[in-house]
Coordinates of C-alpha atoms in Angstrom, one line a residue:
M1 CA 2.1 -8.4 3.7
F2 CA 4.8 -7.7 1.2
K3 CA 5.5 -10.4 -1.4
S4 CA 9.0 -11.8 -2.0
P5 CA 10.9 -10.1 -4.8
V6 CA 10.4 -11.4 -8.3
S7 CA 13.2 -12.0 -10.8
R8 CA 13.6 -10.4 -14.2
R9 CA 12.7 -13.8 -15.8
Q10 CA 9.5 -13.9 -13.8
V11 CA 8.5 -10.4 -14.8
L12 CA 9.3 -11.1 -18.5
T13 CA 7.3 -14.4 -18.2
A14 CA 4.4 -12.3 -16.8
S15 CA 4.7 -9.9 -19.7
A16 CA 4.6 -12.8 -22.1
G17 CA 1.5 -14.2 -20.3
A18 CA -0.2 -10.8 -20.7
A19 CA 0.5 -10.8 -24.4
A20 CA -0.8 -14.3 -24.7
A21 CA -4.0 -13.4 -23.0
L22 CA -4.5 -10.4 -25.3
G23 CA -3.8 -12.5 -28.3
A24 CA -6.2 -15.2 -27.2
A25 CA -8.9 -12.6 -26.9
G26 CA -8.4 -11.6 -30.5
L27 CA -6.8 -8.3 -29.6
P28 CA -3.7 -6.7 -31.0
V29 CA -0.7 -7.4 -28.8
L30 CA 0.8 -4.1 -27.8
A31 CA 4.6 -3.8 -28.0
T32 CA 6.4 -1.6 -25.5
G33 CA 5.8 2.0 -26.3
S34 CA 2.6 1.3 -28.2
P35 CA -0.5 3.4 -27.4
A36 CA -2.0 2.8 -24.0
L37 CA -5.3 1.2 -24.9
A38 CA -6.6 -2.2 -25.7
H39 CA -10.1 -2.7 -27.3
G40 CA -12.4 -5.5 -28.2
H41 CA -14.3 -8.3 -26.6
G42 CA -13.0 -11.5 -24.9
S43 CA -13.9 -14.8 -26.3
G44 CA -15.2 -18.0 -24.8
R45 CA -13.7 -18.7 -21.4
L46 CA -12.0 -15.3 -20.9
R47 CA -13.7 -12.7 -18.6
V48 CA -13.2 -9.0 -19.0
E49 CA -12.3 -6.8 -16.1
P50 CA -11.1 -3.2 -15.9
L51 CA -7.3 -3.1 -15.5
I52 CA -7.7 -0.1 -13.1
P53 CA -10.8 -0.6 -11.0
A54 CA -13.2 2.3 -11.1
R55 CA -12.8 3.0 -7.4
N56 CA -9.1 3.5 -7.9
R57 CA -9.2 6.0 -10.8
G58 CA -8.1 9.4 -9.6
I59 CA -6.8 12.8 -10.6
I60 CA -4.2 15.1 -9.0
L61 CA -5.7 18.5 -8.9
Y62 CA -2.5 20.0 -10.3
S63 CA -3.8 19.0 -13.7
V64 CA -6.8 21.4 -13.3
R65 CA -5.0 23.9 -11.0
D66 CA -6.1 26.7 -13.3
R67 CA -9.8 26.0 -12.6
I68 CA -9.3 25.3 -8.8
S69 CA -7.6 28.7 -8.5
A70 CA -9.9 30.6 -10.9
A71 CA -12.1 33.5 -9.7
P72 CA -15.8 33.4 -10.6
D73 CA -16.2 34.1 -14.3
D74 CA -18.7 33.9 -17.1
S75 CA -16.8 31.3 -19.2
G76 CA -19.2 28.5 -18.2
V77 CA -16.2 26.4 -17.0
P78 CA -16.3 25.2 -13.4
Y79 CA -14.1 27.1 -10.9
G80 CA -13.1 26.5 -7.3
F81 CA -13.3 23.3 -5.3
E82 CA -17.0 22.9 -5.1
R83 CA -17.7 23.2 -8.9
V84 CA -14.5 21.5 -10.2
L85 CA -14.8 18.5 -7.9
A86 CA -18.5 18.1 -8.8
R87 CA -17.5 18.1 -12.5
L88 CA -14.7 15.6 -11.9
A89 CA -17.2 13.3 -10.2
E90 CA -19.6 13.6 -13.1
I91 CA -16.8 12.6 -15.4
G92 CA -16.3 9.4 -13.3
Y93 CA -13.3 10.1 -11.1
K94 CA -13.6 8.5 -7.7
E95 CA -10.4 9.7 -6.0
I96 CA -8.7 13.1 -5.6
E97 CA -5.0 13.8 -4.9
F98 CA -4.5 17.3 -3.7
A99 CA -1.8 19.8 -4.8
G100 CA -2.6 22.4 -2.2
Y101 CA -5.8 23.4 -0.3
N102 CA -6.4 27.0 -1.5
Q103 CA -8.8 28.5 -4.0
N104 CA -9.6 32.1 -5.0
T105 CA -10.8 33.9 -1.9
S106 CA -13.4 35.9 -3.9
I107 CA -15.5 32.7 -4.0
L108 CA -16.3 32.6 -0.3
G109 CA -14.9 36.0 0.7
R110 CA -12.2 34.1 2.6
Q111 CA -10.1 30.9 2.2
I112 CA -11.8 27.6 2.2
T113 CA -11.1 25.2 5.1
P114 CA -10.1 21.5 5.0
A115 CA -13.4 20.6 6.7
E116 CA -15.3 22.4 4.0
I117 CA -13.3 20.6 1.3
R118 CA -14.1 17.3 3.0
K119 CA -17.8 18.0 2.8
I120 CA -17.5 18.7 -0.9
L121 CA -15.7 15.4 -1.3
D122 CA -18.4 13.5 0.6
D123 CA -21.2 15.2 -1.2
N124 CA -19.8 14.1 -4.5
G125 CA -18.8 10.5 -3.5
L126 CA -15.1 11.3 -3.8
V127 CA -12.2 10.1 -1.7
A128 CA -9.0 11.9 -1.0
N129 CA -6.2 9.4 -1.8
G130 CA -3.2 11.6 -1.2
A131 CA -1.6 15.0 -1.4
H132 CA 1.6 16.7 -2.6
T133 CA 2.6 18.8 0.3
S134 CA 5.8 19.8 2.1
I135 CA 7.3 16.9 4.0
N136 CA 9.5 18.1 6.8
A137 CA 9.8 17.6 10.6
A138 CA 8.7 21.1 11.5
T139 CA 5.2 21.0 9.8
F140 CA 4.5 17.3 9.5
D141 CA 2.0 17.1 12.4
Q142 CA 0.0 19.9 10.9
Q143 CA 0.0 18.2 7.5
L144 CA -1.2 15.0 9.1
D145 CA -4.0 16.9 10.8
I146 CA -5.2 18.2 7.4
A147 CA -4.9 14.8 5.8
E148 CA -6.9 13.2 8.6
T149 CA -9.6 15.8 8.2
L150 CA -9.8 15.0 4.5
G151 CA -9.8 11.3 5.1
M152 CA -6.6 10.4 3.4
K153 CA -4.9 7.1 3.6
H154 CA -1.7 8.4 2.0
I155 CA 0.3 11.7 2.4
G156 CA 3.2 12.7 0.3
T157 CA 5.2 15.2 -1.7
G158 CA 6.0 16.0 -5.3
S159 CA 9.6 16.6 -4.4
D160 CA 12.5 14.2 -4.0
P161 CA 13.6 13.4 -0.4
T162 CA 16.8 15.2 -1.4
G163 CA 18.1 16.8 -4.6
S164 CA 21.6 15.5 -3.8
A165 CA 23.6 13.0 -5.8
Y166 CA 25.6 11.8 -2.8
R167 CA 24.9 8.7 -0.7
S168 CA 25.3 10.5 2.7
D169 CA 22.5 12.9 1.9
W170 CA 20.2 10.1 0.8
D171 CA 21.1 8.3 4.1
A172 CA 20.1 11.3 6.1
A173 CA 16.9 11.7 4.1
A174 CA 16.1 8.0 4.8
D175 CA 16.5 8.5 8.5
L176 CA 14.1 11.4 8.5
W177 CA 11.6 9.6 6.3
N178 CA 11.6 6.5 8.4
E179 CA 10.8 8.7 11.4
L180 CA 8.0 10.6 9.7
G181 CA 6.7 7.5 8.1
R182 CA 6.4 5.9 11.5
K183 CA 4.3 8.9 12.7
A184 CA 2.1 8.6 9.6
R185 CA 1.5 5.0 10.2
K186 CA 0.3 5.7 13.7
R187 CA -2.3 8.0 12.2
G188 CA -3.4 5.3 9.7
M189 CA -1.5 6.8 6.7
K190 CA 1.3 5.8 4.3
L191 CA 4.0 8.4 3.6
Y192 CA 5.1 8.5 0.0
T193 CA 7.4 10.4 -2.3
H194 CA 6.8 11.1 -6.0
N195 CA 9.6 11.0 -8.6
H196 CA 10.7 13.2 -11.5
D197 CA 13.4 11.8 -13.8
A198 CA 16.4 13.0 -11.7
A199 CA 15.5 10.6 -8.9
Y200 CA 16.3 7.7 -11.2
G201 CA 19.7 9.2 -12.1
F202 CA 22.9 7.7 -10.7
L203 CA 24.5 8.3 -7.3
L204 CA 27.9 9.8 -7.2
D205 CA 29.4 7.3 -4.8
A206 CA 32.7 6.0 -6.2
G207 CA 36.0 7.1 -7.8
P208 CA 38.3 10.0 -7.1
L209 CA 37.1 12.7 -4.7
D210 CA 36.7 16.3 -5.7
A211 CA 38.1 19.4 -3.9
N212 CA 35.3 19.1 -1.3
G213 CA 35.9 15.5 -0.7
K214 CA 32.9 14.3 -2.7
P215 CA 33.0 11.3 -5.0
T216 CA 33.0 12.1 -8.7
R217 CA 31.9 8.7 -10.2
S218 CA 29.2 6.1 -9.8
S219 CA 28.8 2.5 -8.8
G220 CA 25.8 2.4 -11.1
Q221 CA 23.3 2.6 -8.2
R222 CA 20.3 4.8 -8.9
K223 CA 19.4 7.4 -6.3
L224 CA 15.8 6.4 -5.6
E225 CA 16.5 2.7 -5.8
Y226 CA 19.2 3.2 -3.2
F227 CA 16.5 4.9 -1.1
F228 CA 14.2 1.9 -1.4
G229 CA 16.7 -0.2 0.5
R230 CA 17.6 2.5 3.1
T231 CA 14.0 3.1 4.1
D232 CA 11.7 0.8 6.1
E233 CA 9.1 -0.9 3.9
R234 CA 6.6 -0.5 6.8
Y235 CA 6.8 3.3 6.8
V236 CA 8.0 4.7 3.5
F237 CA 6.1 4.3 0.2
F238 CA 6.4 5.6 -3.4
E239 CA 4.3 7.1 -6.1
M240 CA 5.8 6.4 -9.5
D241 CA 5.2 9.2 -12.0
I242 CA 5.2 6.9 -15.1
Y243 CA 5.9 9.7 -17.5
W244 CA 9.0 10.9 -15.6
A245 CA 10.1 7.3 -15.2
Y246 CA 10.2 6.9 -19.0
V247 CA 11.9 10.2 -19.3
A248 CA 14.5 8.7 -16.9
R249 CA 14.8 5.7 -19.3
F250 CA 15.6 8.1 -22.1
K251 CA 17.9 10.4 -20.2
H252 CA 19.7 8.4 -17.5
H253 CA 21.3 5.4 -19.2
T254 CA 25.0 6.0 -18.9
Y255 CA 27.4 6.5 -16.0
V256 CA 31.1 6.6 -15.4
D257 CA 32.3 3.8 -13.1
A258 CA 35.0 4.0 -10.4
R259 CA 37.8 3.4 -13.0
G260 CA 36.6 6.1 -15.4
N261 CA 34.8 3.8 -17.9
A262 CA 31.5 4.7 -19.4
R263 CA 28.9 2.2 -18.7
E264 CA 25.4 1.6 -20.1
D265 CA 22.4 0.7 -17.9
L266 CA 19.0 1.1 -19.4
F267 CA 16.3 1.9 -16.8
D268 CA 13.1 -0.1 -16.8
P269 CA 10.2 1.3 -14.9
I270 CA 8.3 -2.0 -14.9
L271 CA 11.2 -3.9 -13.5
T272 CA 11.7 -1.3 -10.8
V273 CA 8.1 -1.6 -9.6
A274 CA 7.4 -5.3 -10.0
P275 CA 9.8 -6.7 -7.3
R276 CA 8.3 -4.3 -4.7
T277 CA 4.9 -3.6 -6.2
E278 CA 3.2 -3.0 -2.8
R279 CA 5.6 -0.2 -2.0
F280 CA 3.9 1.7 -4.8
P281 CA 0.3 2.3 -3.7
L282 CA -0.1 5.4 -6.0
F283 CA 0.9 6.2 -9.6
H284 CA 0.8 9.2 -11.8
A285 CA -0.8 8.0 -15.0
K286 CA 0.8 10.6 -17.2
D287 CA 1.2 10.0 -21.0
G288 CA 3.7 11.4 -23.5
D289 CA 4.4 11.4 -27.2
R290 CA 7.9 10.4 -28.1
A291 CA 10.0 13.4 -29.1
P292 CA 13.6 12.3 -29.2
A293 CA 14.9 15.7 -30.3
Q294 CA 13.7 17.2 -27.1
V295 CA 15.7 17.1 -23.8
N296 CA 13.1 14.8 -22.1
G297 CA 12.4 12.6 -25.1
Y298 CA 8.7 13.0 -24.7
T299 CA 6.0 15.7 -24.7
M300 CA 3.0 15.5 -22.3
V301 CA -0.4 14.6 -23.8
P302 CA -3.8 13.4 -22.4
L303 CA -3.8 9.8 -21.2
G304 CA -4.2 7.4 -24.1
E305 CA -3.0 9.8 -26.8
G306 CA 0.7 9.1 -26.3
D307 CA 3.2 6.4 -26.7
I308 CA 3.6 5.0 -23.1
N309 CA 2.2 1.5 -22.8
F310 CA -0.1 1.7 -19.7
Q311 CA -1.7 -1.6 -20.7
Q312 CA 1.6 -3.4 -20.3
F313 CA 2.7 -1.4 -17.3
F314 CA -0.3 -2.0 -15.1
E315 CA -0.9 -5.6 -16.2
V316 CA 2.7 -6.7 -15.6
I317 CA 3.1 -5.1 -12.1
G318 CA 0.0 -6.9 -10.9
E319 CA -2.0 -6.2 -7.7
Q320 CA -4.6 -4.2 -9.7
N321 CA -6.9 -3.8 -6.7
Y322 CA -4.1 -2.3 -4.6
H323 CA -2.8 0.4 -6.9
H324 CA -4.4 3.8 -7.4
A325 CA -3.8 5.6 -10.7
N326 CA -4.0 9.4 -10.6
W327 CA -4.2 11.1 -14.0
E328 CA -1.8 14.1 -14.3
Q329 CA -0.8 16.4 -17.1
D330 CA 1.3 19.3 -16.1
T331 CA 0.5 21.1 -19.4
A332 CA -3.3 20.6 -19.3
P333 CA -4.3 24.2 -18.5
G334 CA -5.3 26.1 -21.6
G335 CA -5.1 29.6 -20.1
A336 CA -7.4 32.5 -21.1
A337 CA -7.5 31.3 -24.7
N338 CA -9.1 27.9 -23.8
P339 CA -10.2 28.0 -20.1
G340 CA -12.0 24.6 -20.5
Q341 CA -9.0 22.7 -21.8
S342 CA -7.9 21.1 -18.5
I343 CA -11.4 19.9 -17.7
D344 CA -11.7 18.6 -21.3
F345 CA -8.4 16.7 -21.0
A346 CA -9.6 15.3 -17.7
G347 CA -12.6 13.8 -19.5
I348 CA -10.5 12.3 -22.3
S349 CA -8.0 10.9 -19.9
Y350 CA -10.7 9.3 -17.7
R351 CA -12.4 7.6 -20.7
N352 CA -9.1 6.2 -21.9
M353 CA -8.1 5.1 -18.4
S354 CA -11.5 3.3 -18.2
D355 CA -10.8 1.5 -21.5
L356 CA -7.7 -0.3 -20.1
T357 CA -9.0 -3.8 -19.8
I358 CA -7.6 -7.1 -18.5
Y359 CA -8.7 -10.5 -19.7
R360 CA -8.7 -13.4 -17.2
R361 CA -9.4 -17.0 -17.6

Protein backbone atom coordinates (compact mmCIF):
# COMPACT_ATOMS: atom_id res chain seq x y z
CA MET A 1 0.00 0.00 0.00
CA PHE A 2 1.32 3.44 -0.87
CA LYS A 3 1.86 5.88 1.97
CA SER A 4 0.44 9.38 2.00
CA PRO A 5 2.77 12.06 0.62
CA VAL A 6 5.23 13.63 3.04
CA SER A 7 5.89 17.34 3.20
CA ARG A 8 9.20 19.11 2.71
CA ARG A 9 9.21 19.88 6.46
CA GLN A 10 8.77 16.18 7.28
CA VAL A 11 11.60 15.19 4.94
CA LEU A 12 13.93 17.79 6.40
CA THR A 13 12.97 16.64 9.90
CA ALA A 14 13.83 13.08 8.86
CA SER A 15 17.17 14.29 7.54
CA ALA A 16 17.85 16.06 10.82
CA GLY A 17 16.92 12.87 12.66
CA ALA A 18 19.37 10.89 10.54
CA ALA A 19 22.11 13.40 11.37
CA ALA A 20 21.24 13.18 15.08
CA ALA A 21 21.48 9.39 15.01
CA LEU A 22 24.89 9.53 13.36
CA GLY A 23 26.09 12.12 15.84
CA ALA A 24 24.83 10.08 18.78
CA ALA A 25 26.81 7.13 17.48
CA GLY A 26 29.98 9.19 17.56
CA LEU A 27 30.19 9.39 13.77
CA PRO A 28 30.87 12.37 11.54
CA VAL A 29 27.62 13.91 10.34
CA LEU A 30 27.79 14.00 6.55
CA ALA A 31 26.72 17.20 4.84
CA THR A 32 24.96 16.99 1.49
CA GLY A 33 27.56 16.20 -1.15
CA SER A 34 30.01 14.60 1.27
CA PRO A 35 31.41 11.17 0.41
CA ALA A 36 28.95 8.33 0.53
CA LEU A 37 30.19 6.31 3.46
CA ALA A 38 29.80 6.32 7.23
CA HIS A 39 32.13 4.30 9.46
CA GLY A 40 32.42 3.40 13.13
CA HIS A 41 30.55 1.55 15.82
CA GLY A 42 27.29 2.42 17.52
CA SER A 43 27.22 3.09 21.23
CA GLY A 44 24.95 1.91 23.99
CA ARG A 45 21.37 1.58 22.90
CA LEU A 46 21.95 2.01 19.17
CA ARG A 47 21.91 -1.08 16.96
CA VAL A 48 23.76 -1.22 13.67
CA GLU A 49 22.02 -2.33 10.49
CA PRO A 50 23.06 -2.22 6.83
CA LEU A 51 21.46 0.74 5.10
CA ILE A 52 21.04 -1.39 1.96
CA PRO A 53 20.19 -4.98 2.94
CA ALA A 54 22.57 -7.54 1.44
CA ARG A 55 19.75 -9.22 -0.49
CA ASN A 56 18.97 -5.91 -2.23
CA ARG A 57 22.49 -5.08 -3.43
CA GLY A 58 22.69 -5.44 -7.18
CA ILE A 59 24.54 -4.49 -10.33
CA ILE A 60 23.37 -3.64 -13.82
CA LEU A 61 25.46 -5.64 -16.25
CA TYR A 62 26.02 -2.55 -18.40
CA SER A 63 28.81 -1.74 -15.92
CA VAL A 64 30.66 -4.93 -16.94
CA ARG A 65 29.39 -5.11 -20.52
CA ASP A 66 32.94 -5.43 -21.82
CA ARG A 67 33.36 -8.74 -20.00
CA ILE A 68 29.87 -10.08 -20.74
CA SER A 69 30.53 -9.54 -24.46
CA ALA A 70 34.20 -10.62 -24.45
CA ALA A 71 35.39 -13.63 -26.42
CA PRO A 72 37.43 -16.25 -24.57
CA ASP A 73 40.89 -14.84 -23.94
CA ASP A 74 43.99 -15.48 -21.84
CA SER A 75 43.72 -12.32 -19.70
CA GLY A 76 42.54 -14.29 -16.67
CA VAL A 77 39.52 -11.99 -16.40
CA PRO A 78 36.05 -13.63 -16.46
CA TYR A 79 34.11 -13.42 -19.74
CA GLY A 80 30.55 -14.29 -20.73
CA PHE A 81 27.54 -14.76 -18.49
CA GLU A 82 28.66 -17.95 -16.72
CA ARG A 83 32.05 -16.66 -15.59
CA VAL A 84 31.14 -13.03 -14.97
CA LEU A 85 28.01 -13.81 -12.95
CA ALA A 86 29.96 -16.33 -10.86
CA ARG A 87 32.55 -13.65 -10.10
CA LEU A 88 29.90 -11.07 -9.19
CA ALA A 89 28.34 -13.57 -6.79
CA GLU A 90 31.78 -14.15 -5.22
CA ILE A 91 32.11 -10.40 -4.70
CA GLY A 92 28.78 -10.46 -2.84
CA TYR A 93 26.17 -9.18 -5.25
CA LYS A 94 22.78 -10.85 -4.87
CA GLU A 95 20.82 -9.20 -7.68
CA ILE A 96 21.37 -8.67 -11.38
CA GLU A 97 19.80 -6.08 -13.65
CA PHE A 98 20.20 -6.99 -17.30
CA ALA A 99 21.27 -4.73 -20.14
CA GLY A 100 20.72 -7.24 -22.93
CA TYR A 101 20.78 -11.03 -23.08
CA ASN A 102 23.60 -11.71 -25.56
CA GLN A 103 27.20 -12.80 -25.15
CA ASN A 104 29.96 -13.64 -27.62
CA THR A 105 28.79 -16.58 -29.74
CA SER A 106 32.28 -18.12 -29.72
CA ILE A 107 31.69 -19.19 -26.09
CA LEU A 108 28.95 -21.73 -26.92
CA GLY A 109 29.14 -21.74 -30.72
CA ARG A 110 25.74 -20.02 -30.69
CA GLN A 111 23.86 -17.43 -28.68
CA ILE A 112 22.97 -18.24 -25.08
CA THR A 113 19.26 -18.64 -24.24
CA PRO A 114 17.28 -16.98 -21.42
CA ALA A 115 16.70 -20.42 -19.87
CA GLU A 116 20.48 -21.02 -19.78
CA ILE A 117 21.03 -17.60 -18.20
CA ARG A 118 18.40 -18.45 -15.57
CA LYS A 119 20.28 -21.61 -14.65
CA ILE A 120 23.48 -19.58 -14.21
CA LEU A 121 21.61 -17.20 -11.91
CA ASP A 122 20.19 -20.06 -9.86
CA ASP A 123 23.51 -21.89 -9.65
CA ASN A 124 25.12 -18.77 -8.16
CA GLY A 125 22.30 -17.76 -5.81
CA LEU A 126 21.53 -14.66 -7.89
CA VAL A 127 18.17 -13.04 -8.60
CA ALA A 128 17.25 -11.04 -11.70
CA ASN A 129 15.70 -7.81 -10.38
CA GLY A 130 15.10 -6.04 -13.68
CA ALA A 131 16.24 -5.27 -17.20
CA HIS A 132 16.84 -2.35 -19.49
CA THR A 133 15.07 -3.40 -22.64
CA SER A 134 12.90 -1.84 -25.32
CA ILE A 135 9.42 -0.97 -24.03
CA ASN A 136 6.88 -0.75 -26.82
CA ALA A 137 3.52 -2.30 -27.64
CA ALA A 138 4.85 -4.44 -30.51
CA THR A 139 7.42 -6.45 -28.52
CA PHE A 140 6.22 -6.14 -24.94
CA ASP A 141 4.73 -9.63 -24.63
CA GLN A 142 8.00 -11.14 -25.87
CA GLN A 143 9.96 -9.11 -23.32
CA LEU A 144 7.59 -10.23 -20.57
CA ASP A 145 8.19 -13.86 -21.58
CA ILE A 146 11.96 -13.41 -21.26
CA ALA A 147 11.59 -11.61 -17.95
CA GLU A 148 9.36 -14.39 -16.63
CA THR A 149 11.90 -17.03 -17.64
CA LEU A 150 14.58 -15.11 -15.75
CA GLY A 151 12.36 -14.72 -12.68
CA MET A 152 12.15 -10.93 -12.73
CA LYS A 153 9.77 -8.92 -10.58
CA HIS A 154 10.52 -5.71 -12.49
CA ILE A 155 10.89 -4.94 -16.21
CA GLY A 156 12.03 -1.60 -17.56
CA THR A 157 14.04 0.53 -19.91
CA GLY A 158 17.02 2.83 -19.83
CA SER A 159 15.22 5.33 -22.07
CA ASP A 160 12.68 8.02 -21.22
CA PRO A 161 9.02 7.33 -22.07
CA THR A 162 9.42 10.14 -24.61
CA GLY A 163 12.21 12.50 -25.55
CA SER A 164 9.75 15.33 -26.09
CA ALA A 165 9.47 18.52 -24.06
CA TYR A 166 5.72 18.86 -24.76
CA ARG A 167 2.85 17.88 -22.49
CA SER A 168 0.81 16.17 -25.21
CA ASP A 169 3.62 13.71 -25.92
CA TRP A 170 4.00 12.88 -22.23
CA ASP A 171 0.21 12.38 -22.07
CA ALA A 172 0.38 9.90 -24.94
CA ALA A 173 3.34 8.12 -23.31
CA ALA A 174 1.42 7.88 -20.04
CA ASP A 175 -1.54 6.24 -21.77
CA LEU A 176 0.76 3.62 -23.32
CA TRP A 177 2.67 2.99 -20.11
CA ASN A 178 -0.54 2.59 -18.11
CA GLU A 179 -1.65 -0.06 -20.61
CA LEU A 180 1.67 -1.90 -20.62
CA GLY A 181 2.03 -1.58 -16.87
CA ARG A 182 -1.34 -3.25 -16.42
CA LYS A 183 -0.13 -6.17 -18.56
CA ALA A 184 3.08 -6.43 -16.54
CA ARG A 185 1.14 -6.51 -13.30
CA LYS A 186 -0.94 -9.43 -14.56
CA ARG A 187 2.35 -11.30 -15.01
CA GLY A 188 3.54 -10.39 -11.50
CA MET A 189 5.94 -7.63 -12.59
CA LYS A 190 6.37 -3.89 -12.12
CA LEU A 191 7.06 -1.79 -15.21
CA TYR A 192 9.66 0.95 -14.65
CA THR A 193 11.48 3.69 -16.49
CA HIS A 194 15.00 4.91 -15.75
CA ASN A 195 16.01 8.58 -15.98
CA HIS A 196 18.90 10.52 -17.37
CA ASP A 197 19.18 14.21 -16.52
CA ALA A 198 16.93 15.42 -19.37
CA ALA A 199 13.87 13.72 -17.86
CA TYR A 200 14.05 16.17 -14.96
CA GLY A 201 14.24 19.18 -17.26
CA PHE A 202 11.22 21.45 -17.65
CA LEU A 203 8.16 20.94 -19.84
CA LEU A 204 7.47 23.48 -22.56
CA ASP A 205 3.80 24.01 -21.73
CA ALA A 206 3.19 27.76 -21.52
CA GLY A 207 3.70 31.10 -23.22
CA PRO A 208 3.60 32.05 -26.91
CA LEU A 209 3.36 29.31 -29.53
CA ASP A 210 6.01 28.74 -32.16
CA ALA A 211 5.40 28.38 -35.92
CA ASN A 212 4.30 24.77 -35.36
CA GLY A 213 1.82 25.70 -32.67
CA LYS A 214 4.04 24.43 -29.84
CA PRO A 215 4.50 26.30 -26.54
CA THR A 216 7.86 28.00 -26.07
CA ARG A 217 7.93 28.61 -22.30
CA SER A 218 7.36 26.63 -19.11
CA SER A 219 5.04 26.49 -16.13
CA GLY A 220 7.98 25.14 -14.11
CA GLN A 221 6.70 21.55 -14.18
CA ARG A 222 9.44 18.97 -14.70
CA LYS A 223 8.81 16.35 -17.39
CA LEU A 224 9.15 13.16 -15.38
CA GLU A 225 7.39 14.64 -12.37
CA TYR A 226 4.45 15.44 -14.63
CA PHE A 227 4.55 11.80 -15.75
CA PHE A 228 4.31 10.68 -12.11
CA GLY A 229 0.86 12.24 -11.90
CA ARG A 230 -0.34 11.08 -15.32
CA THR A 231 0.46 7.41 -14.73
CA ASP A 232 -1.33 4.98 -12.46
CA GLU A 233 0.66 4.22 -9.31
CA ARG A 234 -0.52 0.62 -9.50
CA TYR A 235 1.06 0.02 -12.90
CA VAL A 236 3.98 2.39 -13.54
CA PHE A 237 7.14 2.61 -11.43
CA PHE A 238 10.53 4.31 -11.58
CA GLU A 239 14.23 3.63 -11.21
CA MET A 240 16.05 6.78 -10.21
CA ASP A 241 19.59 6.98 -11.51
CA ILE A 242 20.99 8.96 -8.60
CA TYR A 243 23.99 10.26 -10.54
CA TRP A 244 21.86 11.62 -13.38
CA ALA A 245 19.43 13.10 -10.85
CA TYR A 246 22.28 15.14 -9.34
CA VAL A 247 23.40 16.12 -12.83
CA ALA A 248 19.83 17.40 -13.33
CA ARG A 249 20.20 19.43 -10.13
CA PHE A 250 23.35 20.97 -11.63
CA LYS A 251 22.00 21.56 -15.16
CA HIS A 252 18.23 22.12 -14.96
CA HIS A 253 17.59 24.84 -12.42
CA THR A 254 16.23 27.73 -14.49
CA TYR A 255 13.27 28.12 -16.83
CA VAL A 256 11.42 30.93 -18.60
CA ASP A 257 7.86 31.34 -17.35
CA ALA A 258 4.77 32.23 -19.40
CA ARG A 259 5.52 35.97 -19.11
CA GLY A 260 9.11 35.59 -20.26
CA ASN A 261 10.70 35.89 -16.82
CA ALA A 262 13.66 33.71 -15.85
CA ARG A 263 12.84 31.60 -12.80
CA GLU A 264 15.07 29.57 -10.49
CA ASP A 265 13.98 26.14 -9.21
CA LEU A 266 16.62 23.87 -7.72
CA PHE A 267 15.91 20.18 -8.22
CA ASP A 268 16.20 17.96 -5.14
CA PRO A 269 16.43 14.21 -5.85
CA ILE A 270 15.63 13.27 -2.24
CA LEU A 271 12.50 15.42 -2.15
CA THR A 272 11.38 13.93 -5.45
CA VAL A 273 11.56 10.35 -4.15
CA ALA A 274 10.46 10.78 -0.53
CA PRO A 275 6.78 11.67 -1.11
CA ARG A 276 6.35 8.63 -3.37
CA THR A 277 9.11 6.34 -2.18
CA GLU A 278 7.29 3.09 -3.07
CA ARG A 279 7.05 4.14 -6.71
CA PHE A 280 10.84 3.74 -6.79
CA PRO A 281 11.58 0.04 -6.23
CA LEU A 282 14.95 0.32 -8.02
CA PHE A 283 17.83 2.78 -8.02
CA HIS A 284 21.06 3.12 -9.90
CA ALA A 285 23.66 3.72 -7.21
CA LYS A 286 26.08 5.60 -9.42
CA ASP A 287 28.66 7.97 -7.95
CA GLY A 288 30.35 11.07 -9.33
CA ASP A 289 33.10 13.53 -8.50
CA ARG A 290 32.12 17.16 -8.71
CA ALA A 291 33.47 18.76 -11.86
CA PRO A 292 31.71 22.13 -12.27
CA ALA A 293 33.72 23.01 -15.36
CA GLN A 294 32.23 20.04 -17.22
CA VAL A 295 28.82 20.13 -18.88
CA ASN A 296 27.32 17.56 -16.47
CA GLY A 297 28.94 18.94 -13.33
CA TYR A 298 30.24 15.49 -12.34
CA THR A 299 32.49 12.72 -13.62
CA MET A 300 31.61 9.06 -12.92
CA VAL A 301 33.68 7.12 -10.40
CA PRO A 302 33.25 3.85 -8.46
CA LEU A 303 30.64 3.98 -5.72
CA GLY A 304 31.98 5.56 -2.56
CA GLU A 305 34.81 7.41 -4.29
CA GLY A 306 32.75 10.44 -5.31
CA ASP A 307 30.83 13.34 -3.80
CA ILE A 308 27.23 12.06 -3.88
CA ASN A 309 25.90 11.45 -0.38
CA PHE A 310 24.32 8.00 -0.60
CA GLN A 311 24.16 7.77 3.19
CA GLN A 312 21.81 10.73 3.36
CA PHE A 313 19.90 9.73 0.25
CA PHE A 314 18.97 6.19 1.25
CA GLU A 315 18.46 7.03 4.91
CA VAL A 316 16.05 9.90 4.31
CA ILE A 317 13.89 8.20 1.65
CA GLY A 318 13.23 5.32 4.06
CA GLU A 319 11.74 1.90 3.24
CA GLN A 320 15.20 0.31 3.16
CA ASN A 321 13.84 -3.21 2.79
CA TYR A 322 11.77 -2.23 -0.25
CA HIS A 323 14.43 -0.53 -2.35
CA HIS A 324 16.95 -2.30 -4.58
CA ALA A 325 20.25 -0.55 -5.31
CA ASN A 326 22.00 -1.50 -8.55
CA TRP A 327 25.56 -0.27 -8.93
CA GLU A 328 26.28 1.29 -12.29
CA GLN A 329 29.24 3.09 -13.78
CA ASP A 330 29.00 3.76 -17.50
CA THR A 331 32.76 4.35 -17.69
CA ALA A 332 33.85 1.21 -15.80
CA PRO A 333 35.26 -0.81 -18.75
CA GLY A 334 39.02 -0.43 -19.07
CA GLY A 335 39.37 -1.76 -22.62
CA ALA A 336 42.34 -3.73 -23.87
CA ALA A 337 44.72 -1.74 -21.69
CA ASN A 338 43.01 -2.85 -18.47
CA PRO A 339 40.53 -5.67 -19.17
CA GLY A 340 39.90 -6.31 -15.48
CA GLN A 341 38.95 -2.75 -14.58
CA SER A 342 35.17 -3.12 -14.66
CA ILE A 343 35.28 -6.24 -12.44
CA ASP A 344 37.69 -4.45 -10.06
CA PHE A 345 35.37 -1.44 -9.89
CA ALA A 346 32.46 -3.81 -9.20
CA GLY A 347 34.36 -5.10 -6.17
CA ILE A 348 35.21 -1.63 -4.86
CA SER A 349 31.63 -0.47 -5.32
CA TYR A 350 30.14 -3.52 -3.59
CA ARG A 351 32.39 -3.07 -0.55
CA ASN A 352 31.48 0.58 -0.29
CA MET A 353 27.78 -0.13 -0.74
CA SER A 354 28.06 -2.66 2.09
CA ASP A 355 29.68 -0.04 4.34
CA LEU A 356 26.57 2.17 4.25
CA THR A 357 25.15 1.71 7.73
CA ILE A 358 22.10 2.88 9.64
CA TYR A 359 21.94 3.22 13.40
CA ARG A 360 18.60 2.57 15.08
CA ARG A 361 17.50 2.88 18.67
